[in-house]
Structures are given as structure tokens and as C-alpha cells.
Coordinates of C-alpha atoms in Angstrom, one line a residue:
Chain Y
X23 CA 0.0 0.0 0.0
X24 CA 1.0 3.3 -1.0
X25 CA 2.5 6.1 1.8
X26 CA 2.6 9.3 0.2
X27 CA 3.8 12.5 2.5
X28 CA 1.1 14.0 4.5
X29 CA 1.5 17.4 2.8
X30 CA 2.4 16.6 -1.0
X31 CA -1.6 15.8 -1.3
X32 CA -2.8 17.9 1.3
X33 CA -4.9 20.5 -0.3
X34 CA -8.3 20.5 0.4
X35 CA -11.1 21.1 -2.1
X36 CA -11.1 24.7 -1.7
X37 CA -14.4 25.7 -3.2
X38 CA -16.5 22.5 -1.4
X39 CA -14.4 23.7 1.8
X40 CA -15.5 27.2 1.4
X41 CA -19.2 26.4 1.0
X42 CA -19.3 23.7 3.9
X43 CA -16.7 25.0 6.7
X44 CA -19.1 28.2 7.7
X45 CA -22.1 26.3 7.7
X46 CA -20.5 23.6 9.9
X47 CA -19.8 26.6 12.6
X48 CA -22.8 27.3 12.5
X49 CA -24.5 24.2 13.4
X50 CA -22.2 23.7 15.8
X51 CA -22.3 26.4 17.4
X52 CA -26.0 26.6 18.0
X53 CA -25.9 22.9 19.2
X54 CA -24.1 23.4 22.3
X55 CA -26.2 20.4 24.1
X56 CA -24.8 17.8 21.7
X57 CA -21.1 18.6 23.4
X58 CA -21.2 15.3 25.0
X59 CA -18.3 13.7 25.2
X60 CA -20.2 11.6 27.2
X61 CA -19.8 9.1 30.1
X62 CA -23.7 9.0 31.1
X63 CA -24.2 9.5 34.7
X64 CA -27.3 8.1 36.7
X65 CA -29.6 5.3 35.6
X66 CA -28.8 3.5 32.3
X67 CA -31.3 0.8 30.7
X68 CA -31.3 -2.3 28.1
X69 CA -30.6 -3.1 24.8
X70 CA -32.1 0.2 23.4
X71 CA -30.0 2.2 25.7
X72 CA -27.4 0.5 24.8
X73 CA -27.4 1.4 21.0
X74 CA -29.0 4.6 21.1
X75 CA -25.7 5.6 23.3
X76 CA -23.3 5.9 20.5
X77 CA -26.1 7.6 18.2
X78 CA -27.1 9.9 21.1
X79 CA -23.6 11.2 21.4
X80 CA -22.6 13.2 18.2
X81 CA -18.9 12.8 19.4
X82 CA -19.1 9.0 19.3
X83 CA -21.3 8.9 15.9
X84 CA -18.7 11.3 14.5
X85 CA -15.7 9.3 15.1
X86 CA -17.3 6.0 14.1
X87 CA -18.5 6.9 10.9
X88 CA -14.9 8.6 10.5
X89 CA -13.5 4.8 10.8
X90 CA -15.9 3.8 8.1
X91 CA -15.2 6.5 6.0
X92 CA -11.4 6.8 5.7
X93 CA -11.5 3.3 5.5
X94 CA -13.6 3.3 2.3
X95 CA -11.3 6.1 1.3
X96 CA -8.0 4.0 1.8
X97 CA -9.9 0.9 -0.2
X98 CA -8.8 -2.5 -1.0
X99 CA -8.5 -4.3 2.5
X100 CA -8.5 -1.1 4.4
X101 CA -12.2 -1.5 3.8
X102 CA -13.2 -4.2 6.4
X103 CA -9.7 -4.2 8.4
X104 CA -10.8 -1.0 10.0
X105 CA -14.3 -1.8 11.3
X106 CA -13.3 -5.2 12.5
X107 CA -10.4 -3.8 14.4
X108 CA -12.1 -1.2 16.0
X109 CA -15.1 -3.0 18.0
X110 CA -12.1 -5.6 19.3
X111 CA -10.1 -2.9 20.7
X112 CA -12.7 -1.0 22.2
X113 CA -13.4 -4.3 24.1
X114 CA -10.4 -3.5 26.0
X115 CA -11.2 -0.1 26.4
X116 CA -14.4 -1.6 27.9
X117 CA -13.3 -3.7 30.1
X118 CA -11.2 -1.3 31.8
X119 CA -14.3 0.8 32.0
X120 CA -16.2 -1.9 33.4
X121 CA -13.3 -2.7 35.9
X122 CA -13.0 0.8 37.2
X123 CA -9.6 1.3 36.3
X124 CA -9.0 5.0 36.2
X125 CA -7.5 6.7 33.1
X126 CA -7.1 10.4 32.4
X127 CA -8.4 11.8 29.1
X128 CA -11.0 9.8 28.0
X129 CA -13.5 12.8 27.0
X130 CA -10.2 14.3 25.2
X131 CA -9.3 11.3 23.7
X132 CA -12.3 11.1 22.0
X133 CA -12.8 14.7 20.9
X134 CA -8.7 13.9 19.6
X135 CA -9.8 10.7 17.6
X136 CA -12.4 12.9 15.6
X137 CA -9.8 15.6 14.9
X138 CA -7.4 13.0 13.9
X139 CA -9.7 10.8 11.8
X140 CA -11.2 13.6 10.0
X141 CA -8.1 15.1 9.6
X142 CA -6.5 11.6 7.8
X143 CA -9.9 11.8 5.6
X144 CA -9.2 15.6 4.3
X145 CA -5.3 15.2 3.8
X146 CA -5.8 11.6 1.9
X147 CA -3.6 10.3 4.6
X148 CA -3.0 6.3 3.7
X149 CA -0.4 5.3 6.0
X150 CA 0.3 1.6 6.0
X151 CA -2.4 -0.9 7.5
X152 CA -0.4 -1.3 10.8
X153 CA 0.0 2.3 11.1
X154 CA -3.8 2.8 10.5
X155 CA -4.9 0.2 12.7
X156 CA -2.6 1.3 15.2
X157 CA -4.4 5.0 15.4
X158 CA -7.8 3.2 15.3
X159 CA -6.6 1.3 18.4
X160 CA -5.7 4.2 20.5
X161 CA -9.1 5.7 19.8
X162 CA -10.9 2.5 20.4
X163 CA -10.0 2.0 23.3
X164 CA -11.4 5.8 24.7
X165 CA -14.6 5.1 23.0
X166 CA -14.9 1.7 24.6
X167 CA -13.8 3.3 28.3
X168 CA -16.8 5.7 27.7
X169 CA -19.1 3.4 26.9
X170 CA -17.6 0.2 29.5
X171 CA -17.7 3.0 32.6
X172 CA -21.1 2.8 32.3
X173 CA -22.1 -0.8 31.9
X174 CA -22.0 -2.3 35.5
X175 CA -24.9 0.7 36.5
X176 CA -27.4 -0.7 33.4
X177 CA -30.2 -2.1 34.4
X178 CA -29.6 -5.1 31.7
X179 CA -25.5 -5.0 31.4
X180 CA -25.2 -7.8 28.6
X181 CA -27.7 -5.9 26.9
X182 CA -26.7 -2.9 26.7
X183 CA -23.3 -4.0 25.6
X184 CA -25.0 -6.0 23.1
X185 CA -26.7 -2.7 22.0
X186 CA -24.0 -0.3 21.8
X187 CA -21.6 -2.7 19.8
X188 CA -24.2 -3.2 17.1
X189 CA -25.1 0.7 16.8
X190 CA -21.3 1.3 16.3
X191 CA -21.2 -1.3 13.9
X192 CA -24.0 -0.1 12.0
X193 CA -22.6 3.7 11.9
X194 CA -19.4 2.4 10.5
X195 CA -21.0 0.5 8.4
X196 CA -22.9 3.7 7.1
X197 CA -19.7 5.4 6.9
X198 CA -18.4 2.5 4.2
X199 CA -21.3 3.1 2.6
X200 CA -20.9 7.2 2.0
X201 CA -17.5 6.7 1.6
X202 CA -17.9 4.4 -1.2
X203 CA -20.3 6.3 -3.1
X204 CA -18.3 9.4 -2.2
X205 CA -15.2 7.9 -4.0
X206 CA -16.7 7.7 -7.2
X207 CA -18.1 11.3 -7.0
X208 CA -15.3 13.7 -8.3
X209 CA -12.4 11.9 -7.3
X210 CA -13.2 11.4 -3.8
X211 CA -13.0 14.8 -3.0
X212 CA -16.2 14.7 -1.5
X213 CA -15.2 12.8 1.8
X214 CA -12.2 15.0 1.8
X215 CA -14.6 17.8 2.4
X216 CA -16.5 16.2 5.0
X217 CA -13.7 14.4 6.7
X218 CA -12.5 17.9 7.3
X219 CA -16.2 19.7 8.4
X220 CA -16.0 16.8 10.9
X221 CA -12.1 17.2 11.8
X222 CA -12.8 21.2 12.7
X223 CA -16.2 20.0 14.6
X224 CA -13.7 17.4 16.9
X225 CA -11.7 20.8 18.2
X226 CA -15.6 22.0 19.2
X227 CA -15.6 18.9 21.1
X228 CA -11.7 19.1 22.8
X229 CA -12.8 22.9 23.9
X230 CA -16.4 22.2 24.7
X231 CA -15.1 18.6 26.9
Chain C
X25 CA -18.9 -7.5 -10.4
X26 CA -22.2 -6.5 -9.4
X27 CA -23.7 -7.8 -6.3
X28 CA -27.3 -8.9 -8.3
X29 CA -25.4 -10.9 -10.9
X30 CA -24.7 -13.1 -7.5
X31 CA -28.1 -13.2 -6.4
X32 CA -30.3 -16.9 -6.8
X33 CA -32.9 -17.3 -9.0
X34 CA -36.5 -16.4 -8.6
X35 CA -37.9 -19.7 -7.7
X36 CA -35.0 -20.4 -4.8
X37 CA -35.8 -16.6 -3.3
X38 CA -39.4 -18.0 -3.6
X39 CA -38.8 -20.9 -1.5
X40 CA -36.4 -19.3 1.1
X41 CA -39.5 -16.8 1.2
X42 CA -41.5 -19.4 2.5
X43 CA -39.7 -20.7 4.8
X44 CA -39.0 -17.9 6.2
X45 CA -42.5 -17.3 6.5
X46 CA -43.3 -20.6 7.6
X47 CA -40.9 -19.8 10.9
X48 CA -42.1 -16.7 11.8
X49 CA -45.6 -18.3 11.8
X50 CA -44.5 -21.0 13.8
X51 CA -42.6 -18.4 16.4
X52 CA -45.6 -15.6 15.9
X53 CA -47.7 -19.1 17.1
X54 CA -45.8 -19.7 20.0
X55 CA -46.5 -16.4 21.3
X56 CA -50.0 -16.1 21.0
X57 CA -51.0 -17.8 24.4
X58 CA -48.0 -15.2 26.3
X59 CA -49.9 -12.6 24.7
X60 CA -53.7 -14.2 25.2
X61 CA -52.8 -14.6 29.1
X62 CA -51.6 -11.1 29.2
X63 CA -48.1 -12.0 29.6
X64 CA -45.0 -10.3 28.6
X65 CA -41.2 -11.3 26.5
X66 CA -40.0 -12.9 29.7
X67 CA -42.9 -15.3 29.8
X68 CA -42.6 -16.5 26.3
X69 CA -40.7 -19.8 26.4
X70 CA -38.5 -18.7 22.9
X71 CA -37.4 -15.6 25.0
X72 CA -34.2 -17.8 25.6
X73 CA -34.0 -18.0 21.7
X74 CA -35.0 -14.9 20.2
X75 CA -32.7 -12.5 22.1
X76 CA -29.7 -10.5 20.4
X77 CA -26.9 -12.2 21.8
X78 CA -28.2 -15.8 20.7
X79 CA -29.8 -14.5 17.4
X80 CA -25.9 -13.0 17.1
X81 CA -24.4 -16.4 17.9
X82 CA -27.1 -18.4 15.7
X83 CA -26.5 -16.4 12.4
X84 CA -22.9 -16.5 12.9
X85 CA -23.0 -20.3 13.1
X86 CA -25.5 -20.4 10.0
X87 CA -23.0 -17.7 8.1
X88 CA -20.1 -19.9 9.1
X89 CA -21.8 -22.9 7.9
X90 CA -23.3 -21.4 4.8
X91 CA -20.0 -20.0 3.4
X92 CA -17.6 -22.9 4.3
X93 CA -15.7 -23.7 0.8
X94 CA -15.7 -20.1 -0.4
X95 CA -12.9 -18.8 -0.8
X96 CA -12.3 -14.7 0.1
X97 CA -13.5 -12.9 -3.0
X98 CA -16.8 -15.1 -2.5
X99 CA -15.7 -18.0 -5.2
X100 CA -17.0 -21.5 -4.9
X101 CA -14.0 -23.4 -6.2
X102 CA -14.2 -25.9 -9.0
X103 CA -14.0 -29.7 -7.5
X104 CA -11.2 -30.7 -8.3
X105 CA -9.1 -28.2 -6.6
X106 CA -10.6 -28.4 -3.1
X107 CA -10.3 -31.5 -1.7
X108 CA -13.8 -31.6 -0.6
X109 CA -16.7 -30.0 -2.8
X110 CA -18.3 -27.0 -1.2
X111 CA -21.9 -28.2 -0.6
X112 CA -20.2 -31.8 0.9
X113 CA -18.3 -29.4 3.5
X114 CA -21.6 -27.4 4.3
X115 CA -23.4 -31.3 5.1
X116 CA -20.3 -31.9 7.1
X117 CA -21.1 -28.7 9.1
X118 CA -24.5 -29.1 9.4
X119 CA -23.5 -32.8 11.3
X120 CA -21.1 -31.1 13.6
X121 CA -23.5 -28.6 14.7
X122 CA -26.0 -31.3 15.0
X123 CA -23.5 -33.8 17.0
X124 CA -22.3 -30.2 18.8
X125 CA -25.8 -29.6 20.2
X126 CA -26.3 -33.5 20.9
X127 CA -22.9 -33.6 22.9
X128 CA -23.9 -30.6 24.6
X129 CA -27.0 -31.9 26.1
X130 CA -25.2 -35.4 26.6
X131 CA -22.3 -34.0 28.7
X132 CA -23.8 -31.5 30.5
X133 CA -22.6 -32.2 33.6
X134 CA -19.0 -32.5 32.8
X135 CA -18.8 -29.6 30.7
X136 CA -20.3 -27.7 33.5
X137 CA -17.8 -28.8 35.5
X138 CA -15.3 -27.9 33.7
X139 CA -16.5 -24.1 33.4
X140 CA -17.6 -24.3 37.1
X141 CA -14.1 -21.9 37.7
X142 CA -15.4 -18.9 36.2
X143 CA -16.4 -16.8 38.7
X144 CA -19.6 -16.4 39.7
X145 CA -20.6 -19.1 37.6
X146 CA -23.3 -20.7 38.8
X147 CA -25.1 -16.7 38.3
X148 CA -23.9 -16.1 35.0
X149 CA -25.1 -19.4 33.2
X150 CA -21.6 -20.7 33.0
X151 CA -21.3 -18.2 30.3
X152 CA -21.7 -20.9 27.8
X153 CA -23.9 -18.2 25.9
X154 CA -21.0 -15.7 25.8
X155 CA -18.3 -18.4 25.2
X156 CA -20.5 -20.0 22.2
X157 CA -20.7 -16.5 20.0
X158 CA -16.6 -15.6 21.1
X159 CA -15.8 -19.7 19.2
X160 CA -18.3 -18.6 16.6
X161 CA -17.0 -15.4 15.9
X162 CA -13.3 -16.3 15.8
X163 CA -14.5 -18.9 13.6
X164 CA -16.0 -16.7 11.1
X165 CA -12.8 -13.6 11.5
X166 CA -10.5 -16.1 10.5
X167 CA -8.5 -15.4 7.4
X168 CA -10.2 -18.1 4.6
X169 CA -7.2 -20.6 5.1
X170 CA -7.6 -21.0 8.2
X171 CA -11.5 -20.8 8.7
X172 CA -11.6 -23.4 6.3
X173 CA -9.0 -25.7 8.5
X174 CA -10.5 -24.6 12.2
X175 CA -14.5 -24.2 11.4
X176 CA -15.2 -27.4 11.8
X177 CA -13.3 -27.4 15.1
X178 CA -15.0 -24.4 16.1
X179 CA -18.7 -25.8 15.5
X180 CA -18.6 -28.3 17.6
X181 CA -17.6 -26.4 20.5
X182 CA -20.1 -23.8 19.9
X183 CA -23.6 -25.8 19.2
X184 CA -22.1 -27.6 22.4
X185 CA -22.3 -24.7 24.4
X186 CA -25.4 -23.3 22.6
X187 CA -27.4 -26.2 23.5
X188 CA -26.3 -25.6 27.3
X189 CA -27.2 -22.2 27.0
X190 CA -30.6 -23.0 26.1
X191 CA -31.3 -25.4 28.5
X192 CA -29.7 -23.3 31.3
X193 CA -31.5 -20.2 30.4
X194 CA -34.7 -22.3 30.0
X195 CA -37.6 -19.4 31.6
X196 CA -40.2 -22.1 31.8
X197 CA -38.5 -23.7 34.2
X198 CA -38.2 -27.2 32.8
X199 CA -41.9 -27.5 30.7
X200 CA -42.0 -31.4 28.8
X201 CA -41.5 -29.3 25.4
X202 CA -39.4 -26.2 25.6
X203 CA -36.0 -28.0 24.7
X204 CA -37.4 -29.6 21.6
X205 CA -38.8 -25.9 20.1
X206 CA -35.8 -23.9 21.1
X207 CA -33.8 -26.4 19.6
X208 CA -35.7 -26.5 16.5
X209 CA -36.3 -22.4 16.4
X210 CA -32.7 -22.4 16.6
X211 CA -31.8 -24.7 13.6
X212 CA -34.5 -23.2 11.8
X213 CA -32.8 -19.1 12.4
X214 CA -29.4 -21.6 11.7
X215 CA -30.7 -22.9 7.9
X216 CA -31.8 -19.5 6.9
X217 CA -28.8 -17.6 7.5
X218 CA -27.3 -20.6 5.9
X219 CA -29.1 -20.6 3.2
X220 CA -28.8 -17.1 2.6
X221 CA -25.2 -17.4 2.8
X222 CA -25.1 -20.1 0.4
X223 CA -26.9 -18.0 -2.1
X224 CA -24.8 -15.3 -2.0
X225 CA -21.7 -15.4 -3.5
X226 CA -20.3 -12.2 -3.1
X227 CA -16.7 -10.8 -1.8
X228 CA -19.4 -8.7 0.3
X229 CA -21.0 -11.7 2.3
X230 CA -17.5 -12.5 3.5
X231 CA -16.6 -9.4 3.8
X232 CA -20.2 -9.1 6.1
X233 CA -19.6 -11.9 8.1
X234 CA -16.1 -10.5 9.3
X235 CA -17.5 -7.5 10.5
X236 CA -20.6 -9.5 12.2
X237 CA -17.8 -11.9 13.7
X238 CA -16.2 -8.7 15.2
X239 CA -19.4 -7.4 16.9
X240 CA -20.1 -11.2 18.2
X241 CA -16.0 -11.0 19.6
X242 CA -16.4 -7.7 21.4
X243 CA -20.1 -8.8 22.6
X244 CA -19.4 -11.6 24.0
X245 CA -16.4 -10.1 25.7
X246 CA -18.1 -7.6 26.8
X247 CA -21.1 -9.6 27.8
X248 CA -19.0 -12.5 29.4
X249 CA -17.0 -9.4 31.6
X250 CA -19.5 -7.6 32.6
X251 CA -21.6 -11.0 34.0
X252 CA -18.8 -11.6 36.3
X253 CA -18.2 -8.3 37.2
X254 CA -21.7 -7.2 38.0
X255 CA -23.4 -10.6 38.9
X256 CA -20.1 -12.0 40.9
X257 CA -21.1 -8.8 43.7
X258 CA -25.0 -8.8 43.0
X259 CA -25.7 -12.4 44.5
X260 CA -24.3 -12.4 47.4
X261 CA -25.1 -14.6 50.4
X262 CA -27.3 -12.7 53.2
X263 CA -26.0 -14.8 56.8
X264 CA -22.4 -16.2 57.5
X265 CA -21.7 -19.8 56.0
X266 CA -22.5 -22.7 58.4
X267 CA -19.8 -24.8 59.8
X268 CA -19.7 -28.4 58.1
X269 CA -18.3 -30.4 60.7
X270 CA -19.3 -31.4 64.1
X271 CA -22.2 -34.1 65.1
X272 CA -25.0 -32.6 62.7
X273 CA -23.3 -30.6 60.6
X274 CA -24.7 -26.9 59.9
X275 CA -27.8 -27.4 62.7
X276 CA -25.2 -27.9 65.6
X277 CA -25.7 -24.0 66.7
X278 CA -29.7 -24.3 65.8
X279 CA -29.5 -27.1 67.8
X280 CA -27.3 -25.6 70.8
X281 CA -30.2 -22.5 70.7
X282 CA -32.9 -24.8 70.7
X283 CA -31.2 -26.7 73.9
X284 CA -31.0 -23.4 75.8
X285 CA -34.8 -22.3 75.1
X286 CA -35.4 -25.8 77.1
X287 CA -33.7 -24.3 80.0

């Protein structure tokens, strides 16, 4: 797989960029409720809990359909390695959540991994696989804390688990999906555009967490 | 390649259609007296069945099952390069998961035994529904070489523990029937995803079942850990534990109270 230097194919699409960027402030900033990088606190339910968690949270559903989408955008492999790597790490992340173990810099973790990820979507950044799955990891694992933390205090544990791993599926899933159909729309250059809207909205999230 | 140029004919959608339909009848049947009593999902003796994690675990096994001979790109090789023909392999599966689920029921005791070390156990059904979707996910995440050389091993394992799971989460609480419909709902949701894997050959059914073997990975992890780590605490015994030894052992201090109310 292919390497090239961050910077030698960095440029956004300027005019999609110009149209989009504003109009992305401005949703976010008259959103400020959806600023969750959320661990919920109090009482947490079922199955339906469970996957309405990830969707609830625009920083999880952001960073989700990131993985699907610069996956698409890296192709071949890349494709299904992504998605499949990310629910098994966040496992880990989950259990440490489950097992109370105390880490600093979840909620910025996650704000990070959407900066990051969008940012690798608008600067075409195809590292190799181990590289890409390595960066997935780290962010898996904050996304599976969030989630884990909160598990032991469901009302229905193993379904809520069951829940939120199928809703994050199913987002990255979407995020194949747009970010194939994207690639054959001028080049691509539409999830470039939209991998950056959503790597600007992650610094909302880093200030706002 | 397009994915409808993969797709069966109309007459095989026509009969997967109805059986399809013929199930759901059969499980909408099953329900009607929960829901003529005025009774809710817990009462309903398929509850144990129809449930994410073991509809999860099922159409993993019938995925598993349904692509075994395809190569990675979705191919069905021609005979004489595989060693054993595609639709031969799939029969073999189908008797492994039906030996699986015999064995399981057979060696119940032993096998429980055996996962009796878990903690907390005798709480958490022995996690043989967790432990059944982690075999049948690894199963299916496997790279084609070696899915194709460890399914079969896999299978076994899994219908083993999928039958104990049924009959340990059994919510009628031992009716004549129950094992004999969960067993059959479950080879029924089993043959359809089979089937439906069977049908299509696409690079996107593998590619499918990967990414539905890493949800059933991560759930049953997640599932398995947080059993033991919120049911472990949960049940907890309410008075200190009774000494075993002595003349009558555990009534020797009733019987020492009993002496002194005499007095």
C-alpha cells in the first residue's frame, strides 16, 4: 500500500471547503447540548440504551463513521480491516471501564480521535495498515472506556453492551457506505470535504469537553 | 462485479421466502398464548431463543456454515481443486453442529464442571452463551485458510455450548417441550442464514460476516465481563456460612439454641 507524504496531497477542495466550513460553525455552534463527550451518569437501561448511546452522542457517531469513511477512502483491504479492528479494541477499552480502572483523558481522547480521523480523511492520509490500525486502536479503546464506565450501572448489562456494539457497527458500516459512493463522486474529494467539516467539529468537542 | 449478478434465481428466493414465513408463523404461534394470558417477552418460552446475543451467535453459526468452501472474493471453487466440494463441506457442518448440540446436552454435567471456575458461575449461566458467540466469531474472522481448517473445530464447541445455554436459560423452568422448540427455532434461524449465505456469493458476504464476527468478539467479551463483574457482587449470600463439621453438621448451633430455650 501506498505512503505518500502527509503534505504533498494535502490541499483541500477549496471551493466545497469554502461552502461547507461556515455552515458547519454554524450548526455547531447553535448545538451546544450535543457537546457530549459523554460518560452517562445516573440510571442507564437495556438493549435500546445500549445502542442509542453511540447515536445519542454526536462525538461517538462522529468518530465512528470517521472509521468507516477513511477506511472506504483508503480501499482495497482497508475497507473491512478498520471496522473489524475497532469494536475488538474497544473491548479492552471496555473492560477497563467496566473494571474501574482510572485513566485520564478519556472525554479528550475522543474529541482527539475525531480531529485525527477527519483530519487523515481531508489530507488523503493512507499510511500503511499497521499504522492505520494502530491510530484506530488508541481511539478505540477511549470510546470503549466511555461506553464500559457505564455498563456495571445498566439495568440489563449484557444488553446494553449488546446494543452499543451493534449501533457502532451499524454507523461504520454507514460510513463505508458514503465513503464508497463518495469515491466515485469527483475523485473522492467529497469525503475529503466532510472528513475535514467533521475534523474542525472534533476541536468543538476538545474545547467544549 | 455486481452484487445482483450473484443473487439466486426467482424460484430459490421463492422458496427461502416461505420458509422464512413458515418460521415466523410457527414463532408468531408460539406467542399467542404469552400474549392471550396477558403475559409479557419474559414469559414467552422462545425468550431464551429470540434475544440478540443468541440471534448473534445463531447467524454467525449459520453464516459460518453457509459460506464454508468459499474462498475470500466469495468463489466457490471448481471440485477438483478443493479436496472436498463445497456443498459436501456445508453437510459436514451441518452434522457437527448437530453432534455439537447433541454432545452438549449429553455432557452436560461434565462440561459444567469444567466451566464451574469462572467466577460467579453458577449466576452467569456458566457463560456458555457468551463463550458460544466468542468460538463462533473467531470462527468466522479467521482469514479463509484458516477458517476453512478450524471451522469445523470451532462448530462443535459452539452448538455444544449453545445447547447448554438454552437449556440453562430455559424461563419455563423445565416444561416437557421447551428443549425440543428452542432447539428446532434455533436450527431453523441456523438454515436461513445458511441458506442465505449459500446463495450469495459475493466478496461482500465474507466481507459481512467478518464485521458481524467482530461485533459477536467484542459482545461476548463484553457480555462475558461484565456478567462476572456485576453478577459476581450482585448475588451475594445474606447470613455467614454454616460450619460443616461437628455431630450434625450446619444445625449444631440451631440445635445448641434450641437446647438453651429448654432451659
Amino acid at each position: 500500500m501506498s505512503s505518500p507524504s502527509l503534505l504533498s496531497r494535502s490541499r483541500l477542495p477549496v471551493k466545497a471547503a469554502r461552502a461547507v466550513v461556515p455552515l458547519a460553525i454554524l450548526c455547531l455552534l447553535s448545538a451546544p447540548g450535543l457537546a457530549q463527550a459523554h460518560i452517562i451518569q445516573g440510571e442507564t437501561g437495556g438493549f435500546l440504551h445500549g445502542f442509542e448511546h453511540p447515536l445519542s452522542g454526536l462525538d461517538h457517531l462522529l468518530a465512528m463513521f470517521c472509521v468507516g469513511l477513511w477506511g472506504a477512502q483508503m480501499g482495497g483491504r482497508s475497507v473491512w480491516t478498520m471496522p473489524i479492528t475497532f469494536p475488538l479494541i474497544m473491548v479492552v477499552g471496555g473492560l477497563l471501564g467496566i473494571a474501574g480502572v482510572p485513566i485520564i483523558g478519556i472525554e479528550t481522547g475522543i474529541a482527539l480521535s475525531i480531529i485525527v480521523l477527519g483530519g487523515a480523511i481531508a489530507f488523503r492520509w493512507h499510511p500503511p495498515a499497521i499504522v492505520s490500525l494502530a491510530v484506530i486502536a488508541v481511539f478505540a479503546i477511549c470510546h470503549g472506556y466511555a461506553h464500559g464506565a457505564e455498563l456495571p450501572a445498566a439495568t440489563d448489562p449484557a444488553d446494553y453492551a449488546i446494543g452499543f456494539v451493534v449501533a457502532t457497527g451499524l454507523i461504520h458500516l454507514a460510513g463505508i457506505a458514503v465513503g464508497l459512493f463518495f469515491q466515485r463522486i469527483r475523485g473522492g474529494e467529497l469525503s475529503r470535504a466532510l472528513g475535514g467539516l467533521i475534523g474542525l467539529g472534533g476541536f468543538y468537542f476538545l474545547v467544549a469537553g | 462485479m455486481s452484487l445482483a449478478s450473484h443473487l439466486p434465481s426467482r424460484s430459490v428466493l421463492l422458496g427461502l421466502c416461505l420458509l422464512i414465513a413458515a418460521g415466523l408463523a410457527g414463532i408468531g404461534m408460539s406467542a399467542l398464548p404469552v400474549l392471550q394470558f396477558g403475559g409479557t417477552y419474559a414469559d414467552w418460552p422462545l425468550s431464551s431463543v429470540v434475544n440478540p446475543q443468541q440471534l448473534l451467535t445463531l447467524a454467525g453459526l449459520g453464516l459460518l456454515i453457509g459460506q464454508m468452501g468459499m474462498t475470500a472474493d466469495g468463489q466457490v471453487p471448481a471440485l477438483r481443486r478443493a479436496s472436498v466440494s463445497a456443498p459436501r463441506l456445508r453437510w459436514i457442518g451441518c452434522a457437527v453442529l448437530l453432534v455439537g448440540l447433541g454432545l452438549g446436552l449429553a455432557w452436560r454435567e461434565p462440561i459444567l464442571r469444567l466451566l464451574a471456575p469462572i467466577p460467579g458461575a453458577e449466576v452467569t449461566g456458566f457463560l456458555t452463551g457468551p463463550i458460544a458467540g466468542l468460538l463462533t466469531g473467531l470462527a468466522l474472522v479467521l482469514p479463509a485458510g484458516w477458517r476453512a481448517r478450524l471451522s469445523l473445530t470451532l462448530i462443535l464447541p459452539a452448538a455444544a455450548l449453545l445447547a447448554l445455554a438454552t437449556a440453562l436459560s430455559d424461563p419455563t423452568l423445565h416444561a416437557a417441550n421447551y428443549m425440543r422448540w428452542a432447539l428446532a427455532t434455533e436450527l431453523w434461524i441456523i438454515a436461513v442464514f445458511a441458506l442465505v449465505a449459500t446463495l450469495v456469493r459475493h466478496r461482500a458476504a465474507i466481507t459481512g460476516g467478518r464485521i458481524l464476527a467482530s461485533w459477536m468478539i467484542a459482545i461476548s467479551l463484553l457480555y462475558g465481563g461484565v456478567e462476572v463483574a456485576v453478577r459476581k457482587t450482585a448475588i451475594a449470600v445474606p447470613y455467614p456460612p454454616v460450619s460443616d463439621s461437628g455431630a450434625y453438621p450446619g444445625f449444631d448451633s440451631l440445635l445448641r439454641r434450641l437446647d438453651g430455650e429448654g432451659n
